[in-house]
Amino acid sequence: GAVVSQHPSRVICKSGTSVKIECRSLDFQATTMFWYRQFPKQSLMLMATSNEGSKATYEQGVEKDKFLINHASLTLSTLTVTSAHPEDSSFYICSAGGSKGYGYTFGSGTRLTVV
Amino acid sequence: TQLLEQSPQFLSIQEGENLTVYCNSSSVFSSLQWYRQEPGEGPVLLVTVVTGGEVKKLKRLTFQFGDARKDSSLHITAAQPGDTGLYLCAGLPTGKLIFGQGTTLQVKP
């Protein structure tokens, strides 16, 4: 089945630094990937849609200059949290797939802690 | 405004009990999906329902899609502690996968 690999699984960074999270589709090509953010005991909130070879589309209220998304190839999308602050601490998850509207495969998530 | 309203949001039951989780919307969906997520991991797809009135079974889990394709339910029979987790319904109203609020289920032995 489709596999999506996400790295790192956990990262701790200092305030003001930037963190890059990678999302790779291992056995299929993904022209579109989605990035979500999840707070404890809450559901997944869509942040942005990553489109291969073009600009990402961001959901309302998500700062595109803070959450930089790059989808340079059909198997890799990256999310960079720039100038991170403690309020950016969260669980970030990517997903890909969904051919013909069927189920998406999710990465295992990245727990970001900004200190 | 939540496009997919999921209820209940929290449920704590004893092993062996039955339960039902609901996912409702005022919009029509071409399909709805159910996922299960464990702490620190990404969601895992359980089922996709496509046809109005469709019923799908996955062992002790029964999924139903409403006739009007605006709602869905997940019924678990004889819940086990291993069923504990976050259950999420999801749909693609505009080509982007969005989720309901989720139902945190705890099954006590």
CSV table of N, CA and C in Angstrom, one decimal, chain B residues 22-66:
chain,number,residue,atom,x,y,z
B,22,TYR,N,-21.3,9.6,15.6
B,22,TYR,CA,-22.0,10.2,14.5
B,22,TYR,C,-21.2,11.3,13.8
B,23,CYS,N,-21.4,11.5,12.5
B,23,CYS,CA,-20.8,12.5,11.7
B,23,CYS,C,-21.8,13.1,10.8
B,24,ASN,N,-22.1,14.4,11.1
B,24,ASN,CA,-23.2,15.0,10.4
B,24,ASN,C,-22.8,16.3,9.7
B,25,SER,N,-23.5,16.6,8.6
B,25,SER,CA,-23.2,17.8,7.8
B,25,SER,C,-24.5,18.3,7.1
B,26,SER,N,-24.5,19.6,6.8
B,26,SER,CA,-25.6,20.1,6.0
B,26,SER,C,-25.3,20.0,4.5
B,27,SER,N,-24.1,19.6,4.2
B,27,SER,CA,-23.6,19.5,2.8
B,27,SER,C,-23.7,18.0,2.4
B,28,VAL,N,-23.8,17.9,1.1
B,28,VAL,CA,-23.7,16.5,0.5
B,28,VAL,C,-22.3,16.2,0.2
B,29,PHE,N,-21.9,15.0,0.5
B,29,PHE,CA,-20.5,14.6,0.2
B,29,PHE,C,-20.5,13.4,-0.8
B,30,SER,N,-19.6,13.4,-1.7
B,30,SER,CA,-19.5,12.3,-2.6
B,30,SER,C,-19.0,11.1,-1.9
B,31,SER,N,-18.3,11.3,-0.9
B,31,SER,CA,-17.8,10.1,-0.1
B,31,SER,C,-17.4,10.7,1.3
B,32,LEU,N,-17.4,9.8,2.3
B,32,LEU,CA,-16.9,10.1,3.6
B,32,LEU,C,-15.9,9.0,4.0
B,33,GLN,N,-15.0,9.4,4.8
B,33,GLN,CA,-14.0,8.5,5.3
B,33,GLN,C,-13.9,8.5,6.8
B,34,TRP,N,-13.6,7.3,7.3
B,34,TRP,CA,-13.3,7.2,8.8
B,34,TRP,C,-11.9,6.8,9.0
B,35,TYR,N,-11.3,7.5,10.0
B,35,TYR,CA,-9.9,7.2,10.3
B,35,TYR,C,-9.8,7.0,11.8
B,36,ARG,N,-8.8,6.3,12.2
B,36,ARG,CA,-8.5,6.1,13.6
B,36,ARG,C,-7.0,6.5,13.8
B,37,GLN,N,-6.8,7.3,14.9
B,37,GLN,CA,-5.5,7.8,15.2
B,37,GLN,C,-5.1,7.5,16.7
B,38,GLU,N,-3.9,7.0,16.8
B,38,GLU,CA,-3.4,6.7,18.2
B,38,GLU,C,-2.4,7.9,18.5
B,39,PRO,N,-2.2,8.1,19.8
B,39,PRO,CA,-1.3,9.2,20.2
B,39,PRO,C,0.0,9.2,19.6
B,40,GLY,N,0.5,10.3,19.0
B,40,GLY,CA,1.8,10.4,18.5
B,40,GLY,C,2.0,9.8,17.1
B,41,GLU,N,0.9,9.4,16.5
B,41,GLU,CA,0.9,8.9,15.1
B,41,GLU,C,-0.1,9.6,14.2
B,42,GLY,N,0.1,9.3,12.9
B,42,GLY,CA,-0.8,9.9,11.9
B,42,GLY,C,-2.1,9.0,11.9
B,43,PRO,N,-3.2,9.6,11.4
B,43,PRO,CA,-4.4,8.8,11.2
B,43,PRO,C,-4.3,7.7,10.2
B,44,VAL,N,-5.0,6.6,10.5
B,44,VAL,CA,-5.0,5.4,9.6
B,44,VAL,C,-6.4,5.2,9.1
B,45,LEU,N,-6.6,5.1,7.8
B,45,LEU,CA,-7.9,4.9,7.1
B,45,LEU,C,-8.5,3.6,7.6
B,46,LEU,N,-9.8,3.7,8.0
B,46,LEU,CA,-10.6,2.5,8.3
B,46,LEU,C,-11.4,2.1,7.1
B,47,VAL,N,-12.2,3.1,6.6
B,47,VAL,CA,-13.1,2.8,5.5
B,47,VAL,C,-13.5,4.1,4.8
B,48,THR,N,-13.9,3.9,3.6
B,48,THR,CA,-14.5,5.0,2.7
B,48,THR,C,-15.9,4.5,2.3
B,49,VAL,N,-16.9,5.4,2.6
B,49,VAL,CA,-18.2,5.1,2.1
B,49,VAL,C,-18.6,6.0,1.0
B,50,VAL,N,-19.2,5.5,0.0
B,50,VAL,CA,-19.4,6.2,-1.3
B,50,VAL,C,-20.9,6.3,-1.7
B,51,THR,N,-21.6,5.3,-1.5
B,51,THR,CA,-23.0,5.2,-2.0
B,51,THR,C,-24.0,5.5,-0.8
B,52,GLY,N,-25.0,6.4,-1.1
B,52,GLY,CA,-26.0,6.7,-0.1
B,52,GLY,C,-26.6,5.4,0.4
B,53,GLY,N,-26.7,5.2,1.7
B,53,GLY,CA,-27.3,4.1,2.3
B,53,GLY,C,-26.4,2.9,2.5
B,54,GLU,N,-25.2,3.1,2.1
B,54,GLU,CA,-24.2,2.0,2.1
B,54,GLU,C,-23.8,1.6,3.5
B,55,VAL,N,-23.6,0.3,3.8
B,55,VAL,CA,-23.2,-0.2,5.1
B,55,VAL,C,-22.0,-1.0,4.8
B,56,LYS,N,-20.9,-0.7,5.6
B,56,LYS,CA,-19.7,-1.5,5.5
B,56,LYS,C,-19.3,-2.0,6.8
B,57,LYS,N,-18.8,-3.3,6.9
B,57,LYS,CA,-18.4,-3.9,8.2
B,57,LYS,C,-16.9,-4.2,8.1
B,58,LEU,N,-16.3,-3.9,9.3
B,58,LEU,CA,-14.9,-4.2,9.5
B,58,LEU,C,-14.8,-4.9,10.8
B,59,LYS,N,-14.9,-6.2,10.9
B,59,LYS,CA,-14.9,-6.9,12.1
B,59,LYS,C,-16.0,-6.4,13.0
B,60,ARG,N,-15.7,-5.8,14.1
B,60,ARG,CA,-16.8,-5.4,15.1
B,60,ARG,C,-17.2,-3.9,14.8
B,61,LEU,N,-16.7,-3.3,13.7
B,61,LEU,CA,-17.0,-2.0,13.3
B,61,LEU,C,-18.0,-2.0,12.2
B,62,THR,N,-19.1,-1.2,12.3
B,62,THR,CA,-20.0,-1.1,11.2
B,62,THR,C,-20.2,0.4,10.8
B,63,PHE,N,-20.0,0.7,9.6
B,63,PHE,CA,-20.0,2.0,9.1
B,63,PHE,C,-21.3,2.2,8.2
B,64,GLN,N,-21.9,3.3,8.3
B,64,GLN,CA,-23.1,3.6,7.5
B,64,GLN,C,-23.0,4.9,6.9
B,65,PHE,N,-23.4,5.1,5.6
B,65,PHE,CA,-23.5,6.4,5.0
B,65,PHE,C,-25.0,6.7,4.8
B,66,GLY,N,-25.4,7.9,5.2
B,66,GLY,CA,-26.8,8.2,5.1
B,66,GLY,C,-27.3,8.2,3.7
